[in-house]
Amino acid sequence: MLHAEPGHTAAADLLQQTSGVIADAARGRIPWPEARLTYDNARLPDALLAAGAMVGDRQMIAIGTRLLGWLFRMEMSGDHFSFTPAAGWAPGEPRPGFDQQPIEAAAMAEACFRAWTVTGDGVWRMRAIRAVWWLLGRNDTGMVLYDRVTGATGDGLMEHSVNENQGAESTLAGIAALQIAAMCAAEGRRATKV
């Protein structure tokens, strides 16, 4: 709304209030505004980054970047992402490995891309690309979730297979993530020409 109508005070107030709730909650024992990582996790830091950029709040951008950095570290296993499975996870609990969902890769790619565009720090560009690699087989099993022939994406990464269902949510997540990779590549090419 604020993109279309920058002077819309109700939208600005709502944005400030809701992002403030996330930012305040992120000051707890762990730097995460919820007790557990569950579903579509990177949307929270992404929201702070977007809100901070929209209203010019550097502190909100810093909190969003810190949250995203913490989530990045929690979701990495060696050189690849190992996303929090559908059952969720909290620090201190044994970490379940599966089923991991494509929406996590898309959310992480989008949040890292936003962090890159907001901060200018190229490490976020590479992290966005790394999130997309999860769909292409750089994950806990080495299995590819994105079907290059049909453009669809499997519904989940299971311990010994890919969920063969290719629902709309997963397919749209795959398409969104690949679009982020394309934008990262285009910006990378543009940067090397300067």
PDB file of N, CA and C in Angstrom, residues 57-97:
ATOM      1  N   ASP A  57      13.968   3.097   8.410  1.00  0.00           N
ATOM      2  CA  ASP A  57      14.346   2.799   9.798  1.00  0.00           C
ATOM      3  C   ASP A  57      15.561   1.872   9.805  1.00  0.00           C
ATOM      4  N   ARG A  58      16.736   2.429  10.015  1.00  0.00           N
ATOM      5  CA  ARG A  58      17.977   1.637   9.984  1.00  0.00           C
ATOM      6  C   ARG A  58      18.029   0.592  11.096  1.00  0.00           C
ATOM      7  N   GLN A  59      17.456   0.907  12.256  1.00  0.00           N
ATOM      8  CA  GLN A  59      17.457  -0.060  13.355  1.00  0.00           C
ATOM      9  C   GLN A  59      16.622  -1.286  12.984  1.00  0.00           C
ATOM     10  N   MET A  60      15.486  -1.066  12.345  1.00  0.00           N
ATOM     11  CA  MET A  60      14.646  -2.184  11.922  1.00  0.00           C
ATOM     12  C   MET A  60      15.380  -3.029  10.881  1.00  0.00           C
ATOM     13  N   ILE A  61      16.095  -2.385   9.972  1.00  0.00           N
ATOM     14  CA  ILE A  61      16.887  -3.114   8.979  1.00  0.00           C
ATOM     15  C   ILE A  61      17.968  -3.927   9.679  1.00  0.00           C
ATOM     16  N   ALA A  62      18.608  -3.346  10.684  1.00  0.00           N
ATOM     17  CA  ALA A  62      19.659  -4.063  11.421  1.00  0.00           C
ATOM     18  C   ALA A  62      19.089  -5.276  12.147  1.00  0.00           C
ATOM     19  N   ILE A  63      17.917  -5.132  12.752  1.00  0.00           N
ATOM     20  CA  ILE A  63      17.291  -6.268  13.444  1.00  0.00           C
ATOM     21  C   ILE A  63      16.895  -7.334  12.432  1.00  0.00           C
ATOM     22  N   GLY A  64      16.326  -6.928  11.296  1.00  0.00           N
ATOM     23  CA  GLY A  64      15.968  -7.892  10.257  1.00  0.00           C
ATOM     24  C   GLY A  64      17.180  -8.641   9.741  1.00  0.00           C
ATOM     25  N   THR A  65      18.276  -7.931   9.548  1.00  0.00           N
ATOM     26  CA  THR A  65      19.512  -8.564   9.079  1.00  0.00           C
ATOM     27  C   THR A  65      20.061  -9.525  10.125  1.00  0.00           C
ATOM     28  N   ARG A  66      20.009  -9.116  11.392  1.00  0.00           N
ATOM     29  CA  ARG A  66      20.484  -9.998  12.473  1.00  0.00           C
ATOM     30  C   ARG A  66      19.630 -11.263  12.557  1.00  0.00           C
ATOM     31  N   LEU A  67      18.309 -11.097  12.480  1.00  0.00           N
ATOM     32  CA  LEU A  67      17.413 -12.262  12.506  1.00  0.00           C
ATOM     33  C   LEU A  67      17.690 -13.198  11.336  1.00  0.00           C
ATOM     34  N   LEU A  68      17.851 -12.620  10.161  1.00  0.00           N
ATOM     35  CA  LEU A  68      18.099 -13.437   8.976  1.00  0.00           C
ATOM     36  C   LEU A  68      19.440 -14.151   9.091  1.00  0.00           C
ATOM     37  N   GLY A  69      20.450 -13.480   9.614  1.00  0.00           N
ATOM     38  CA  GLY A  69      21.749 -14.121   9.820  1.00  0.00           C
ATOM     39  C   GLY A  69      21.659 -15.279  10.790  1.00  0.00           C
ATOM     40  N   TRP A  70      20.903 -15.101  11.869  1.00  0.00           N
ATOM     41  CA  TRP A  70      20.716 -16.178  12.845  1.00  0.00           C
ATOM     42  C   TRP A  70      19.987 -17.351  12.191  1.00  0.00           C
ATOM     43  N   LEU A  71      18.911 -17.063  11.449  1.00  0.00           N
ATOM     44  CA  LEU A  71      18.163 -18.123  10.780  1.00  0.00           C
ATOM     45  C   LEU A  71      19.045 -18.839   9.768  1.00  0.00           C
ATOM     46  N   PHE A  72      19.838 -18.101   9.022  1.00  0.00           N
ATOM     47  CA  PHE A  72      20.760 -18.701   8.057  1.00  0.00           C
ATOM     48  C   PHE A  72      21.667 -19.715   8.755  1.00  0.00           C
ATOM     49  N   ARG A  73      22.247 -19.318   9.879  1.00  0.00           N
ATOM     50  CA  ARG A  73      23.143 -20.237  10.607  1.00  0.00           C
ATOM     51  C   ARG A  73      22.395 -21.465  11.124  1.00  0.00           C
ATOM     52  N   MET A  74      21.160 -21.283  11.569  1.00  0.00           N
ATOM     53  CA  MET A  74      20.379 -22.405  12.097  1.00  0.00           C
ATOM     54  C   MET A  74      19.987 -23.390  10.996  1.00  0.00           C
ATOM     55  N   GLU A  75      19.799 -22.890   9.786  1.00  0.00           N
ATOM     56  CA  GLU A  75      19.300 -23.715   8.685  1.00  0.00           C
ATOM     57  C   GLU A  75      20.405 -24.321   7.823  1.00  0.00           C
ATOM     58  N   MET A  76      21.661 -24.006   8.105  1.00  0.00           N
ATOM     59  CA  MET A  76      22.765 -24.542   7.304  1.00  0.00           C
ATOM     60  C   MET A  76      23.300 -25.837   7.911  1.00  0.00           C
ATOM     61  N   SER A  77      23.719 -26.731   7.034  1.00  0.00           N
ATOM     62  CA  SER A  77      24.404 -27.963   7.430  1.00  0.00           C
ATOM     63  C   SER A  77      25.585 -28.114   6.478  1.00  0.00           C
ATOM     64  N   GLY A  78      26.749 -27.740   6.938  1.00  0.00           N
ATOM     65  CA  GLY A  78      27.908 -27.767   6.050  1.00  0.00           C
ATOM     66  C   GLY A  78      27.761 -26.717   4.968  1.00  0.00           C
ATOM     67  N   ASP A  79      27.754 -27.179   3.702  1.00  0.00           N
ATOM     68  CA  ASP A  79      27.689 -26.240   2.574  1.00  0.00           C
ATOM     69  C   ASP A  79      26.289 -26.084   1.993  1.00  0.00           C
ATOM     70  N   HIS A  80      25.276 -26.620   2.667  1.00  0.00           N
ATOM     71  CA  HIS A  80      23.924 -26.560   2.099  1.00  0.00           C
ATOM     72  C   HIS A  80      22.885 -26.285   3.190  1.00  0.00           C
ATOM     73  N   PHE A  81      21.714 -25.881   2.736  1.00  0.00           N
ATOM     74  CA  PHE A  81      20.608 -25.678   3.660  1.00  0.00           C
ATOM     75  C   PHE A  81      20.011 -27.016   4.070  1.00  0.00           C
ATOM     76  N   SER A  82      19.612 -27.091   5.318  1.00  0.00           N
ATOM     77  CA  SER A  82      18.847 -28.207   5.862  1.00  0.00           C
ATOM     78  C   SER A  82      17.695 -27.553   6.620  1.00  0.00           C
ATOM     79  N   PHE A  83      16.625 -27.265   5.890  1.00  0.00           N
ATOM     80  CA  PHE A  83      15.555 -26.438   6.433  1.00  0.00           C
ATOM     81  C   PHE A  83      14.783 -27.137   7.543  1.00  0.00           C
ATOM     82  N   THR A  84      14.291 -26.331   8.462  1.00  0.00           N
ATOM     83  CA  THR A  84      13.448 -26.842   9.537  1.00  0.00           C
ATOM     84  C   THR A  84      12.269 -27.575   8.915  1.00  0.00           C
ATOM     85  N   PRO A  85      12.042 -28.824   9.321  1.00  0.00           N
ATOM     86  CA  PRO A  85      10.944 -29.586   8.736  1.00  0.00           C
ATOM     87  C   PRO A  85       9.572 -29.090   9.185  1.00  0.00           C
ATOM     88  N   ALA A  86       8.574 -29.636   8.548  1.00  0.00           N
ATOM     89  CA  ALA A  86       7.192 -29.228   8.790  1.00  0.00           C
ATOM     90  C   ALA A  86       6.802 -29.340  10.264  1.00  0.00           C
ATOM     91  N   ALA A  87       7.387 -30.276  11.009  1.00  0.00           N
ATOM     92  CA  ALA A  87       7.044 -30.462  12.422  1.00  0.00           C
ATOM     93  C   ALA A  87       7.597 -29.353  13.310  1.00  0.00           C
ATOM     94  N   GLY A  88       8.527 -28.561  12.804  1.00  0.00           N
ATOM     95  CA  GLY A  88       9.094 -27.463  13.573  1.00  0.00           C
ATOM     96  C   GLY A  88      10.275 -27.904  14.425  1.00  0.00           C
ATOM     97  N   TRP A  89      10.919 -26.906  15.036  1.00  0.00           N
ATOM     98  CA  TRP A  89      12.096 -27.164  15.859  1.00  0.00           C
ATOM     99  C   TRP A  89      12.378 -25.946  16.723  1.00  0.00           C
ATOM    100  N   ALA A  90      12.889 -26.183  17.916  1.00  0.00           N
ATOM    101  CA  ALA A  90      13.324 -25.101  18.798  1.00  0.00           C
ATOM    102  C   ALA A  90      14.743 -25.392  19.257  1.00  0.00           C
ATOM    103  N   PRO A  91      15.569 -24.362  19.394  1.00  0.00           N
ATOM    104  CA  PRO A  91      16.919 -24.577  19.908  1.00  0.00           C
ATOM    105  C   PRO A  91      16.869 -25.335  21.234  1.00  0.00           C
ATOM    106  N   GLY A  92      17.763 -26.298  21.363  1.00  0.00           N
ATOM    107  CA  GLY A  92      17.795 -27.147  22.548  1.00  0.00           C
ATOM    108  C   GLY A  92      17.102 -28.481  22.343  1.00  0.00           C
ATOM    109  N   GLU A  93      16.268 -28.591  21.326  1.00  0.00           N
ATOM    110  CA  GLU A  93      15.594 -29.854  21.004  1.00  0.00           C
ATOM    111  C   GLU A  93      16.432 -30.633  20.000  1.00  0.00           C
ATOM    112  N   PRO A  94      16.272 -31.965  19.964  1.00  0.00           N
ATOM    113  CA  PRO A  94      16.897 -32.712  18.864  1.00  0.00           C
ATOM    114  C   PRO A  94      16.298 -32.217  17.550  1.00  0.00           C
ATOM    115  N   ARG A  95      17.131 -32.056  16.568  1.00  0.00           N
ATOM    116  CA  ARG A  95      16.651 -31.487  15.306  1.00  0.00           C
ATOM    117  C   ARG A  95      16.151 -32.590  14.381  1.00  0.00           C
ATOM    118  N   PRO A  96      14.853 -32.572  14.047  1.00  0.00           N
ATOM    119  CA  PRO A  96      14.357 -33.542  13.070  1.00  0.00           C
ATOM    120  C   PRO A  96      14.865 -33.173  11.681  1.00  0.00           C
ATOM    121  N   GLY A  97      15.075 -34.166  10.837  1.00  0.00           N
ATOM    122  CA  GLY A  97      15.631 -33.891   9.521  1.00  0.00           C
ATOM    123  C   GLY A  97      14.606 -33.691   8.424  1.00  0.00           C
TER     124      GLY A  97
END
